[in-house]
Amino acid sequence: MNIHEYQSKEILKGYGVTIQEGIVADTPEAAAAAAKELNAKTGTEWYVVKAQIHAGGRGKGTVNETGSHGVVLAKSLDEVPAKAKDILNGTLVTHQTGPEGKTVNKVLIAQDVYYPGESDPKEFYLSILLDRAKGCNVIMASTEGGMDIETVAENTPEKIIKEWIDPAVGLQGFQARKVAFALGLEGEAFKGMVKFIFSLYKAYLGTDSSMFEINPVLKTSDNKILAVDAKVDLDDNALFRHKDLAELRDLSEEDPAEVEAAQSGLNYVKLDGNVGCMVNGAGLAMATMDIIKLSGGEPANFLDVGGSANAQTVEAGFRIIMKDPNVKAILINIFGGIVRCDRVANGVVEAYKNIGEINIPIIVRLQGTNAEEGAKIIEESGLKVYSAIVLKDAAAKVKELI
Ligand code: GDP
Ligand code: MN
């Protein structure tokens, strides 16, 4: 589960990670008030207005309606509301959002931390994630902060430092020092970075996260180490033991059909083809998508209704698939192992009647326990549903109908 930058920073702060302070706002007036509060708290006179969306690249991204970037600097309190207005409710397009962009509902008003001083501010990259191949967490760091890490990895892989953490002994002092040293730090900044890495690792473990990415981590001109950006990816499978974190979920950032599917216990991924499909079992679902392509169609989705398909799950699946206007036909492919085909067939007929007005052809392929009985129920229903027992026939039917 992804969360916003301002939420990520709150979590980090709770674990003692030093951050660029900020206050979230959803109107230009609230932005002005936030800036005032921030001024009282930190003494800052310059502010950064940052769009809060679940995507990176905001600094270089553009708001369609106003041409503003997604991260902008305000050099006085008075500039803050207008700059917030240029971003709020706009559509921000970045290299991570796709051309359709994302609507900005909130902005983070943050203190400016790039002020001049005895040395230049310096941006670093720091992340912690699970290395599945090695079966342990890895800390990745780079002197090339603020840049797209994929680009760094491709062009100058030697500039990425990796430090693997032994799960039995945890993060060791020498490892944090090794990273800070490799980043070229010394004195106060070196100590600050070591502390930063330890707090960050504690936060990563404490929240059961699957990824933390701080890009950039800033060494300020007076040698403080701060998280300027924060991307936290929480492990969905651990949310049951983090009720407070589960509440940070922002459904407006997620695909509505995928949200509805998750609520009905279905595994649904929207794709951009023309043949919807509903299948029991992930492997069979993938094979079904291949069959759709083979017969000249393009899958409109991946949908696994799980091992025990019944009338309710079939109906929920139908409704979700039919929300997609691109769908020209639906292929239901169920293998009756534990579930009986006649039960599924009844479920399909019942769901069809409940939904009403389905004006696209539906092909139902039932195989396994009671397949013949299932096919009979479909054929005798009088509905615009085609039955097939053999997958080859189902594919031929898809081809004919699209
Ligand atoms: P992203 O573009 O979505 O990754 O957003 P970031 O939070 O990483 O911010 C993008 C860029 O904005 C940073 O790399 C900085 O160059 C700039 N920025 C962020 N905070 C400040 C600040 O306090 N002052 C100034 N001058 N620039 C900042
Ligand atoms: Mn960033």
Coordinates of C-alpha atoms in Angstrom, one line a residue, residues 24 78 85 88 146 149 153 247 250 302 334 360 377:
V24 CA -0.6 19.6 4.8
D78 CA 2.4 36.2 0.6
K85 CA -3.9 27.6 -5.8
L88 CA -4.6 22.3 -5.9
G146 CA 17.4 13.9 -6.4
I149 CA 17.6 6.2 -9.4
A153 CA 21.5 2.4 -12.1
E247 CA -6.2 4.0 7.9
D250 CA -6.2 7.1 0.2
F302 CA -7.2 -10.3 -15.1
I334 CA -14.3 -22.2 -14.5
I360 CA -22.6 -8.0 -24.6
I377 CA -28.4 -25.0 -17.3

